[in-house]
mmCIF file of C-alpha atoms in Angstrom:
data_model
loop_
_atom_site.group_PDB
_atom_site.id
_atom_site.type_symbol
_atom_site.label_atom_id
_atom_site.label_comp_id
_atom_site.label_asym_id
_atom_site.label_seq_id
_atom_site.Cartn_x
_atom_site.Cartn_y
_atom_site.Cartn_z
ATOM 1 C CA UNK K 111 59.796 10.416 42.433
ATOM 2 C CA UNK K 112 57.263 11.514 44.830
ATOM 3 C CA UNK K 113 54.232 9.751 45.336
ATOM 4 C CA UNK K 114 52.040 13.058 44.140
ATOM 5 C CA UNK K 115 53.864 12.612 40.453
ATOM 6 C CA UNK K 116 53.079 9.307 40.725
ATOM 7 C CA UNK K 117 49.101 9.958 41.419
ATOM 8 C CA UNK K 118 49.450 12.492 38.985
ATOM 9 C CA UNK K 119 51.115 10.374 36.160
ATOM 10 C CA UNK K 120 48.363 7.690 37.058
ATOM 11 C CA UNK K 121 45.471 10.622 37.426
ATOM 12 C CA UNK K 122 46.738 11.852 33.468
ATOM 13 C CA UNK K 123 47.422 8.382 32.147
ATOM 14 C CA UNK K 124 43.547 7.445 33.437
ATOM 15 C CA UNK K 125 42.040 10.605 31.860
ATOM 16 C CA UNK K 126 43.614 9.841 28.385
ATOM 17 C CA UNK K 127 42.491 6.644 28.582
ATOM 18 C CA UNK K 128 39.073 7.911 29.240
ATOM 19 C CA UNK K 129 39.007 10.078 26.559
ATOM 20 C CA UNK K 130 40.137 7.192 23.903
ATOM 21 C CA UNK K 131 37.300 5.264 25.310
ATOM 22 C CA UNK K 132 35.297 7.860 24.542
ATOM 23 C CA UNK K 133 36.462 8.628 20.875
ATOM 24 C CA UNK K 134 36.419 5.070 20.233
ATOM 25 C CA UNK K 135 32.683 4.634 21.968
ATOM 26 C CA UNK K 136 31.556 7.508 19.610
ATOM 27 C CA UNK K 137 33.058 6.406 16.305
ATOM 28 C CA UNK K 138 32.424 2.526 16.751
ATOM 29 C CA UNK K 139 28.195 4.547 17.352
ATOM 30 C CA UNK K 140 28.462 6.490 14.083
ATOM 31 C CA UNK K 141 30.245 3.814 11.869
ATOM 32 C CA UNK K 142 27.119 1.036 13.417
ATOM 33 C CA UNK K 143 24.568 3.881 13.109
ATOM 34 C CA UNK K 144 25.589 4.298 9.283
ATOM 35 C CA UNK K 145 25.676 0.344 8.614
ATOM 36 C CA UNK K 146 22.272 -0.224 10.409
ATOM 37 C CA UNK K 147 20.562 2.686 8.030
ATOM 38 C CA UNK K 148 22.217 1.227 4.774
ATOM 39 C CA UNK K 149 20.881 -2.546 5.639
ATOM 40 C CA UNK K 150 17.699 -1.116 6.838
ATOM 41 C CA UNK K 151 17.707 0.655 3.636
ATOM 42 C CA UNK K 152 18.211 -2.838 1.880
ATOM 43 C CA UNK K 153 15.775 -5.181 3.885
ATOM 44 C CA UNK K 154 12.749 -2.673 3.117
ATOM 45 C CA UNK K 155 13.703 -2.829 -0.842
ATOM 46 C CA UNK K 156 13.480 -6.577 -0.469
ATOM 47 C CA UNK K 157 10.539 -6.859 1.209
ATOM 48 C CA UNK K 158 8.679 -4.134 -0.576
ATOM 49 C CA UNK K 159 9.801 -6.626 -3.853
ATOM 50 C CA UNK K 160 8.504 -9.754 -2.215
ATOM 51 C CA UNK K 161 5.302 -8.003 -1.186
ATOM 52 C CA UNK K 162 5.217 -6.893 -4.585
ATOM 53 C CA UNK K 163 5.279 -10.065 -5.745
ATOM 54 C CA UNK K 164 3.046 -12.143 -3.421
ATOM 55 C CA UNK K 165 0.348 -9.706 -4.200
ATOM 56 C CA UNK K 166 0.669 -10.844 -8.270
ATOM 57 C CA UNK K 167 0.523 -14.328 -7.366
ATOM 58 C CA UNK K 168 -1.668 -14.161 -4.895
ATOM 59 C CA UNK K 169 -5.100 -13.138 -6.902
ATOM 60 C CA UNK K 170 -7.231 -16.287 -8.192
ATOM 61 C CA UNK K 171 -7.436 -16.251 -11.677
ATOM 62 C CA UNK K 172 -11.240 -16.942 -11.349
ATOM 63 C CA UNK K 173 -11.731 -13.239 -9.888
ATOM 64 C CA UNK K 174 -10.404 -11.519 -13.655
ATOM 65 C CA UNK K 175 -12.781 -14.014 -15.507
ATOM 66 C CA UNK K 176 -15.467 -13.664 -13.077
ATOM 67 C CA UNK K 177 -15.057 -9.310 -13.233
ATOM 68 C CA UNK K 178 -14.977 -9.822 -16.920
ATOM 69 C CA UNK K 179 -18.296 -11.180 -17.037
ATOM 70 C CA UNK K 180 -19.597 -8.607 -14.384
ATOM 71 C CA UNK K 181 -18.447 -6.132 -17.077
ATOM 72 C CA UNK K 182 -20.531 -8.124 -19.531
ATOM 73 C CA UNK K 183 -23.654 -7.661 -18.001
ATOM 74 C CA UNK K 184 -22.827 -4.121 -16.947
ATOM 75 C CA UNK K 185 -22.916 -3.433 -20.629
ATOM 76 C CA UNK K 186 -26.206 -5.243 -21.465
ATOM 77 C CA UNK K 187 -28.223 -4.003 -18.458
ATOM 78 C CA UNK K 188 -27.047 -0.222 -19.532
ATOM 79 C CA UNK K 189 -28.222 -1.386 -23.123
ATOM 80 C CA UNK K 190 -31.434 -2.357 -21.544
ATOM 81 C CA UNK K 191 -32.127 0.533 -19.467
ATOM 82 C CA UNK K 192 -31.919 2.827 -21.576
ATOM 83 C CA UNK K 193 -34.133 0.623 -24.242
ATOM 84 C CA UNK K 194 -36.358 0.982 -21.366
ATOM 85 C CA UNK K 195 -36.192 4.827 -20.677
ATOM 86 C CA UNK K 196 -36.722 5.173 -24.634
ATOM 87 C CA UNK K 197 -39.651 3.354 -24.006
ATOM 88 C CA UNK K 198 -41.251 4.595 -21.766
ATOM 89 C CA UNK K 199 -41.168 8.126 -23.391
ATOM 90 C CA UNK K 200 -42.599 6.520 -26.292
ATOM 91 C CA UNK K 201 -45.541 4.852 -24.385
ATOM 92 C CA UNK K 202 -45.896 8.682 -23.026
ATOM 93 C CA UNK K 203 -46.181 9.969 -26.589
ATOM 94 C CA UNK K 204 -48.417 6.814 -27.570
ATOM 95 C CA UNK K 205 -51.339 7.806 -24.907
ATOM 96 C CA UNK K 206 -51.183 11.406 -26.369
ATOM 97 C CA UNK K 207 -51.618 10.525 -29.987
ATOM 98 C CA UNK K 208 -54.574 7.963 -29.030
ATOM 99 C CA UNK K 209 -56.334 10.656 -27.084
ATOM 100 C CA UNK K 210 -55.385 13.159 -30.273
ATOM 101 C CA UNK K 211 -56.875 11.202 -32.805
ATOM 102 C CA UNK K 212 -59.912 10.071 -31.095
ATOM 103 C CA UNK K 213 -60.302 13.889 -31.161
ATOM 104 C CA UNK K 214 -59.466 13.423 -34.868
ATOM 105 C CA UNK K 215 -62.589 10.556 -35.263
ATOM 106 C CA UNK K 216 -65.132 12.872 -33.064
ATOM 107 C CA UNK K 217 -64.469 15.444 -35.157
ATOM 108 C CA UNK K 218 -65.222 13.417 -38.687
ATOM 109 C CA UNK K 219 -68.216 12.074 -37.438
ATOM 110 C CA UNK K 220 -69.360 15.663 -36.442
ATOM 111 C CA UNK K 221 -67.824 17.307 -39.491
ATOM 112 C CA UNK K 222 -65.979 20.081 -37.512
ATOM 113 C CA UNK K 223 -63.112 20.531 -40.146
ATOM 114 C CA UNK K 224 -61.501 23.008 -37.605
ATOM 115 C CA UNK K 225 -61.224 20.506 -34.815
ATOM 116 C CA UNK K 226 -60.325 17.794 -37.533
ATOM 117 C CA UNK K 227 -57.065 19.462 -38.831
ATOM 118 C CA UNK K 228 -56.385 20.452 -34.880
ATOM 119 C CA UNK K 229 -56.084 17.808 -33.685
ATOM 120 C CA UNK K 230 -54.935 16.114 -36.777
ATOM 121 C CA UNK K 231 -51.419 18.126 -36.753
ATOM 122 C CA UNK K 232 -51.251 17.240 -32.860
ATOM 123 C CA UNK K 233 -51.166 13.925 -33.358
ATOM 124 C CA UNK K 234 -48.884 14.254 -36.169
ATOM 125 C CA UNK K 235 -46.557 16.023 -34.042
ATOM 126 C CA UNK K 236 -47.129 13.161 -31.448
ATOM 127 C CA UNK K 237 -45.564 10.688 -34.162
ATOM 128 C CA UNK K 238 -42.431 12.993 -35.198
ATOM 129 C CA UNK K 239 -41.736 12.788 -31.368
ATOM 130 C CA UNK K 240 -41.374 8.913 -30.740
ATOM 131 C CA UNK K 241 -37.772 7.482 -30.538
ATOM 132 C CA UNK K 242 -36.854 4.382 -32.276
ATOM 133 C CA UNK K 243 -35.316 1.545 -30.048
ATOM 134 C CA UNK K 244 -32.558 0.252 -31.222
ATOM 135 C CA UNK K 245 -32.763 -3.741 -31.610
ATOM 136 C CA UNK K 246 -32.371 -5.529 -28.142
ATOM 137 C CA UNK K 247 -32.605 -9.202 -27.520
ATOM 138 C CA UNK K 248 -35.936 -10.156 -26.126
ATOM 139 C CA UNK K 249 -37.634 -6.858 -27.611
ATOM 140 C CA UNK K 250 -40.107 -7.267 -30.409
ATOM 141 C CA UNK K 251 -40.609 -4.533 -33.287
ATOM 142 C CA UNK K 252 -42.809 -2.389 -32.078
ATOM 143 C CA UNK K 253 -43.541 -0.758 -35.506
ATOM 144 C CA UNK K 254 -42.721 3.109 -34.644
ATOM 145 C CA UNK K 255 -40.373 3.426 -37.677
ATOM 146 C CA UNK K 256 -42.679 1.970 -40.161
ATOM 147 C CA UNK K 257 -44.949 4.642 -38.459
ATOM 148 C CA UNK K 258 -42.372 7.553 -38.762
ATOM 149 C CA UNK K 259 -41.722 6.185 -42.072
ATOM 150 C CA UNK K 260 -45.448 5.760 -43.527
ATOM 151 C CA UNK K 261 -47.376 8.162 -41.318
ATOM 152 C CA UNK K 262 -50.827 8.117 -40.091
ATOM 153 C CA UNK K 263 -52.573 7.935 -43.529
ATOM 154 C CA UNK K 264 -54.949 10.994 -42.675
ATOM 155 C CA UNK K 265 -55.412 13.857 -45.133
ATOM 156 C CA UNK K 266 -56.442 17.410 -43.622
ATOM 157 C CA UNK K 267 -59.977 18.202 -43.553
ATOM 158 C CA UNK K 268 -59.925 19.746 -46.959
ATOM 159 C CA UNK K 269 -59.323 15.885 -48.441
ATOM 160 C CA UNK K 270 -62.676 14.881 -47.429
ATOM 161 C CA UNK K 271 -66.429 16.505 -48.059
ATOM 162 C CA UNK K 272 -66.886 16.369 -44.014
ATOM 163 C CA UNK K 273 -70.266 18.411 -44.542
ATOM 164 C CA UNK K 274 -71.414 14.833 -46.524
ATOM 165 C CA UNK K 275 -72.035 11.393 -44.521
ATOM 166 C CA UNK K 276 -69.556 9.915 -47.494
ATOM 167 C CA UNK K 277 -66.793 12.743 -46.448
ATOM 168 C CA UNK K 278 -67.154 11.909 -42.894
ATOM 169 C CA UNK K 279 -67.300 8.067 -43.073
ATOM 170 C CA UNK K 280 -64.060 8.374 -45.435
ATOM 171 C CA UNK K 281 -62.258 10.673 -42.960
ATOM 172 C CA UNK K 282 -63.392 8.097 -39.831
ATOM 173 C CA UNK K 283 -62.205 5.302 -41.727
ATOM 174 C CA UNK K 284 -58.605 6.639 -42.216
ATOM 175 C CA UNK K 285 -58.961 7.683 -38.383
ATOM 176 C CA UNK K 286 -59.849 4.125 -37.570
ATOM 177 C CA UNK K 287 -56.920 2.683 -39.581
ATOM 178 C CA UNK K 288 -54.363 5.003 -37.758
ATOM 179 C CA UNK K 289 -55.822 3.987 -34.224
ATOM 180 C CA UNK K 290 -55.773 0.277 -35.079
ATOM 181 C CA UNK K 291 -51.703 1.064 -35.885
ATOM 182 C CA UNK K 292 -51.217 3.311 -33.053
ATOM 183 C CA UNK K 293 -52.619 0.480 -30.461
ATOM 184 C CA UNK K 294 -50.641 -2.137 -31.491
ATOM 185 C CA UNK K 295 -47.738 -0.360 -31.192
ATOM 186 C CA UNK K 296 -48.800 0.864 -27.771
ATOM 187 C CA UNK K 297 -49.131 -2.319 -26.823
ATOM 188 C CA UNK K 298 -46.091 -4.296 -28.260
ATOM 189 C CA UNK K 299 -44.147 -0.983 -26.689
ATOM 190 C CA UNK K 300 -45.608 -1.847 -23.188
ATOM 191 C CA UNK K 301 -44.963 -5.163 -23.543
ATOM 192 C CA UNK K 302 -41.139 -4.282 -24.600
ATOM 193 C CA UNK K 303 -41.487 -1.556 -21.184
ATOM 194 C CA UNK K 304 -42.231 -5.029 -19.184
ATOM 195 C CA UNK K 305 -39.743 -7.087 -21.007
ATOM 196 C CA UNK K 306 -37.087 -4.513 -20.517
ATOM 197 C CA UNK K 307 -37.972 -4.434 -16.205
ATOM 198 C CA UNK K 308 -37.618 -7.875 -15.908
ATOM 199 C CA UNK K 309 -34.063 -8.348 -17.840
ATOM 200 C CA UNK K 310 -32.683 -5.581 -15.930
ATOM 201 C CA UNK K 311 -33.617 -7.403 -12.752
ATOM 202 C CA UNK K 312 -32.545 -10.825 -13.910
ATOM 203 C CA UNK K 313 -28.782 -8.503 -15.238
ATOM 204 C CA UNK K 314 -28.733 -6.965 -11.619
ATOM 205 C CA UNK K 315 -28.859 -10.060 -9.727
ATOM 206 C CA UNK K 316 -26.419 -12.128 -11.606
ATOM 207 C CA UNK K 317 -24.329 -8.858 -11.331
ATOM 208 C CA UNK K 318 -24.971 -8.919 -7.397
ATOM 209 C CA UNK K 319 -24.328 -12.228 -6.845
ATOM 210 C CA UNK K 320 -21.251 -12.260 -8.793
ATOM 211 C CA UNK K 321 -19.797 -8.922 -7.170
ATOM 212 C CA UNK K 322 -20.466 -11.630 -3.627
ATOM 213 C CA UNK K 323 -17.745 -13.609 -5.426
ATOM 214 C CA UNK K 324 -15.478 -11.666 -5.833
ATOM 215 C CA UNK K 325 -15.915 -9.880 -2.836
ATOM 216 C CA UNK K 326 -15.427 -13.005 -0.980
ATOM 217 C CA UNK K 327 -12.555 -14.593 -3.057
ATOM 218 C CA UNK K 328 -10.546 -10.736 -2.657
ATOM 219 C CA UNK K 329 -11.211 -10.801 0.982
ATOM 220 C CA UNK K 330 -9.871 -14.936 1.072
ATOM 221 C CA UNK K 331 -6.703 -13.005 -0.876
ATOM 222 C CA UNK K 332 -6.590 -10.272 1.447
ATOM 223 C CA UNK K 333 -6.493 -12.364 4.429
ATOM 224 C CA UNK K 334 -4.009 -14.507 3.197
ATOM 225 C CA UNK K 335 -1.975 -11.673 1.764
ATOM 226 C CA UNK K 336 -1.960 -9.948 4.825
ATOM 227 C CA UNK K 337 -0.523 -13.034 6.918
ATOM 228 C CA UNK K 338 2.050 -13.478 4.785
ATOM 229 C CA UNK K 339 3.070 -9.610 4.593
ATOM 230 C CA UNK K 340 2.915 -9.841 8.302
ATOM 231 C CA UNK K 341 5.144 -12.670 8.372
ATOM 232 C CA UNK K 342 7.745 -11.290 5.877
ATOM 233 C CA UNK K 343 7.782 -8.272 7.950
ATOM 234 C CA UNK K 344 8.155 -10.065 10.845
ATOM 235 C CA UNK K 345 11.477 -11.644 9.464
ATOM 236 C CA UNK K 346 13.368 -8.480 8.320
ATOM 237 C CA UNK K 347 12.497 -7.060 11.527
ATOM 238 C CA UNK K 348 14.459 -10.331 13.299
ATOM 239 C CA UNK K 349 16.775 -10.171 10.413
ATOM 240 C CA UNK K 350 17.558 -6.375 11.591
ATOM 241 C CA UNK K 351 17.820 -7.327 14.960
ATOM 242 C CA UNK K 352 20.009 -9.917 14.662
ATOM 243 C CA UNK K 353 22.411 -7.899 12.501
ATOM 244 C CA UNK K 354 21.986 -4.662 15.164
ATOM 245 C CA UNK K 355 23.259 -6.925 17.757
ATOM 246 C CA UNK K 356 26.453 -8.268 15.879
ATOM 247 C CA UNK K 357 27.484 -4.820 14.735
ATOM 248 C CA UNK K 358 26.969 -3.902 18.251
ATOM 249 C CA UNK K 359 30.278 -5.811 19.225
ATOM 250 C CA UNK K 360 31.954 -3.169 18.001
ATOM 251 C CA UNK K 361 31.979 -1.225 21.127
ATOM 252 C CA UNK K 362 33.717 -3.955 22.610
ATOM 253 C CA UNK K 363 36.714 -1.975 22.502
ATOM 254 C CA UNK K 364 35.210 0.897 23.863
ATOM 255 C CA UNK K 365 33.767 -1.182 27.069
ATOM 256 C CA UNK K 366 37.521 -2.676 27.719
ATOM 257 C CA UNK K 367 39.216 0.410 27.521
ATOM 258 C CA UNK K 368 36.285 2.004 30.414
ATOM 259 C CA UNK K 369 36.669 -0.789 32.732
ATOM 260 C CA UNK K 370 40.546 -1.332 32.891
ATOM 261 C CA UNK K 371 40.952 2.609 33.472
ATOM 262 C CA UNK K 372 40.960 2.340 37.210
ATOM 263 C CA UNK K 373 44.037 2.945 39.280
ATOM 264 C CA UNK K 374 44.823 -0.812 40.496
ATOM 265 C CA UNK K 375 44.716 -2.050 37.114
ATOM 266 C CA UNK K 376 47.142 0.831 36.276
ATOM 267 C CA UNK K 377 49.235 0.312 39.102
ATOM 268 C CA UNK K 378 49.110 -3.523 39.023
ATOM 269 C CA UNK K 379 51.769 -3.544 35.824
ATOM 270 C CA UNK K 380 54.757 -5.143 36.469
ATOM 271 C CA UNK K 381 57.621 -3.409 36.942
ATOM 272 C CA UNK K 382 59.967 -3.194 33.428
ATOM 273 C CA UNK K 383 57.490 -4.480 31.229
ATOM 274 C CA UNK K 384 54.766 -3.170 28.807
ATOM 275 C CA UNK K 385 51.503 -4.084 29.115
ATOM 276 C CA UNK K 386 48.858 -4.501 26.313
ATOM 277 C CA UNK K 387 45.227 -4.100 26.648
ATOM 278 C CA UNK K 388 43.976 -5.902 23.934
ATOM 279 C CA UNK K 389 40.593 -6.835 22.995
ATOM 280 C CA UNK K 390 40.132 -10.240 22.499
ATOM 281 C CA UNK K 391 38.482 -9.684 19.557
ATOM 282 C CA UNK K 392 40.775 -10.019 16.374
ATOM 283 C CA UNK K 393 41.093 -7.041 14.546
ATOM 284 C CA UNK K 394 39.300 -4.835 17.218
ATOM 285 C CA UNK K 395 41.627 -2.040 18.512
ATOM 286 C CA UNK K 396 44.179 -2.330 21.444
ATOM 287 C CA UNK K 397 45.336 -0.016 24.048
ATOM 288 C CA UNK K 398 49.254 -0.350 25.032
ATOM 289 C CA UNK K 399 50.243 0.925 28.219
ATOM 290 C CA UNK K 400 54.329 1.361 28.780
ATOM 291 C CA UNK K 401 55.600 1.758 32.594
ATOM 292 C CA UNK K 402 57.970 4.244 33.656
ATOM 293 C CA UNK K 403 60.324 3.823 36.803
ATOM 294 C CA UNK K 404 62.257 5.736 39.099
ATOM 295 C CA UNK K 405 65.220 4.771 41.636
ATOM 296 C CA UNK K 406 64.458 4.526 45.260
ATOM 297 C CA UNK K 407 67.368 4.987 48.202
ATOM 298 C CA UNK K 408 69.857 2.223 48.374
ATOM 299 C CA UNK K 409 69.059 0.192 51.568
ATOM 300 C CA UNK K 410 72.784 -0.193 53.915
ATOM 301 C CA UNK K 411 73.438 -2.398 56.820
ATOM 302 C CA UNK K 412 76.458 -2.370 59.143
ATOM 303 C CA UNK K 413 77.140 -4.020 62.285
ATOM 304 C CA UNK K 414 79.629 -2.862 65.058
ATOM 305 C CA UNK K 415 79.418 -5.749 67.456
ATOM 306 C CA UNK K 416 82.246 -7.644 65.154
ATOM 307 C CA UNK K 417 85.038 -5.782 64.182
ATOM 308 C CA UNK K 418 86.894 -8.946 62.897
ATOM 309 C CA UNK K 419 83.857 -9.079 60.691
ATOM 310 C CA UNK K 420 84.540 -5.788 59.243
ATOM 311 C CA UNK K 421 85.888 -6.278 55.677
ATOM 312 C CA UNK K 422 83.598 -9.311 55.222
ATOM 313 C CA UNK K 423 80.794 -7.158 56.978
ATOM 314 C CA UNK K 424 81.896 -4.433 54.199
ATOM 315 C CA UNK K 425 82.080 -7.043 51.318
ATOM 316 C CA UNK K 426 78.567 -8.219 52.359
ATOM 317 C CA UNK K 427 77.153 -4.908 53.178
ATOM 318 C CA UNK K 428 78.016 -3.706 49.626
ATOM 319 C CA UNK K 429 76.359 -6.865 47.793
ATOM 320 C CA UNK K 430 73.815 -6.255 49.977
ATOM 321 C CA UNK K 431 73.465 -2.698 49.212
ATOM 322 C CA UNK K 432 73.926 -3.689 45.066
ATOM 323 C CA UNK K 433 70.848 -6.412 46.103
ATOM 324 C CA UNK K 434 68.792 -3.963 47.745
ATOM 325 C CA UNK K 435 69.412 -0.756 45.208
ATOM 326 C CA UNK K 436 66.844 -1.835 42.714
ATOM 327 C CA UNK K 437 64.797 0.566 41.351
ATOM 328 C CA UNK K 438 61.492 0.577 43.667
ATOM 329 C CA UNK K 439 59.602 0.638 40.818
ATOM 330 C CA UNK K 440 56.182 2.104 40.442
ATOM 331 C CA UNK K 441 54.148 3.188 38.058
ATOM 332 C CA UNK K 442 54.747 7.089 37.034
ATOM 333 C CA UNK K 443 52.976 7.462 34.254
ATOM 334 C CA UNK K 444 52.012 5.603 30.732
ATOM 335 C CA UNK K 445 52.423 6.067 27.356
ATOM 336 C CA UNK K 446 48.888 4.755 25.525
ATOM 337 C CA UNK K 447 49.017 4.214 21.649
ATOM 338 C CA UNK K 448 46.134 2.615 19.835
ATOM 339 C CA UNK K 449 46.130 -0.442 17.204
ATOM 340 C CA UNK K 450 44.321 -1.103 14.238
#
């Protein structure tokens, strides 16, 4: 065989094996890709679950008792401020029916019934319009539904003979009675108004200090939490890394088959054997390369300078030509199979 079939045969037999390395390259990629994404896939479930769980255990138990108590107070400083807003509408209504019945009085003393029953039915709207605190702790009864309930104890104009001294010293003294009720009700409800400013204060800084607390103690939590999140993350990733790098000796097989392709390697086979490229790797695939041979001219010899020597000249010439007619051998071509 010529040597251009034989560059040919080792031209095709390098060009198949390029392609196999190629195949194999490209499905050892895709079966590596596909494992990396499932345990990917797995190492984020687990450390989502650990993270999970260090957050639970993480939080000091102190933090739910000490938020429970911030509620708490919450609850009685809302109680208290609107005791106070109650109140203070009330003290609003309270100057208003002092100023109405000392209209009331002025008017008994002068004996103007018109002014009397006036002012009379202002302050007696003055009293339907007070609210009634509910009872807080530290607030005294301020007397507003025994008020509501009783009235002012003035009769209209028509009660009382104001055009007589008698008439008008009877209608004063009712007025009198009512003012006497009125300010000490204006005064316990002021005194309630200051009572009222001073819890909330005391309720808003134990409820500030407390929200420091827990501020501080989540922010302890958070620090910690975070470290150890970090750290936990910090392992999958070397986890991953370490598993990407063992599934990447799969393209072992890939890498053998590209760098015995060359033409000495080819050509290097011994003559009337088979060669196997084999990955050392057990169980990785192998690449089997067969030779094929062809016959070169038979080498003669004679000699004319002995003619006695003829027939042992001929005997020797013909072993030597047997010797010496081995196949040249060289490598033609190859037949490549793969191995699981």
């Amino acid at each position: 065989m010529t040597s251009s079939a034989i560059n040919t045969a080792l031209a095709a037999s390098t060009m198949l094996m390029n392609k196999l390395a190629a195949v194999n390259a490209a499905n050892a990629a895709s079966q590596t890709n596909n494992r990396l994404t499932l345990i990917q896939n797995d190492l984020n479930a687990q450390l989502d679950k650990k993270i999970a769980q260090l957050q639970q255990e993480a939080q000091d138990p102190s933090v739910t008792i000490l938020q429970q108590q911030s509620a708490t107070l919450s609850s009685q400083l809302q109680t208290y401020q609107s005791a106070e807003q109650q109140i203070g509408a009330n003290n609003t209504v309270l100057g208003d029916l002092s100023l109405q019945l000392s209209f009331v009085a002025v008017a008994a003393q002068s004996g103007d019934a018109g002014t009397f029953d006036q002012s009379l039915a202002a302050a007696q709207s003055d009293v339907g319009m007070l609210q009634v605190v509910s009872s807080t702790p530290g607030l005294q009864p301020d007397g507003i539904a025994s008020l509501q309930y009783a009235g002012l104890g003035i009769q209209s104009s028509g009660s009382y003979d104001l055009g007589t001294a008698a008439g008008q010293a009877q209608a004063l003294a009712a007025v009198q009675a009512a003012q006497s009720v009125v300010q000490q009700i204006a005064a316990t409800s002021a005194l309630n108004q200051q009572i009222a400013a001073s819890v909330q204060q005391a309720l808003q800084t134990q409820i500030s200090g407390i929200s420091t607390q827990v501020a501080n103690l989540q922010q302890v939590e958070l620090t910690d939490a975070q470290t150890e999140i970090a750290n936990l993350q910090q392992q999958a990733q070397e986890q991953y890394h370490i598993i990407e790098m063992n599934l990447g000796n799969s393209t072992t097989a890939a890498n053998i088959l590209t760098s015995l392709q060359t033409t000495a390697n080819l050509a290097a086979v011994q003559p009337g054997t088979t060669l196997g490229i084999i990955d050392p790797t057990p169980g990785e695939p192998g690449l089997f390369v067969a030779n094929l041979t062809s016959s070169a001219p038979a080498v003669s010899s004679s000699s004319s300078s002995n003619s006695s020597a003829t027939s042992t000249a001929s005997s020797s010439g013909s072993s030597s030509a047997s010797a010496s007619s081995v196949p040249n051998t060289s490598l033609v071509g190859s037949i490549l199979s793969t191995s699981a």
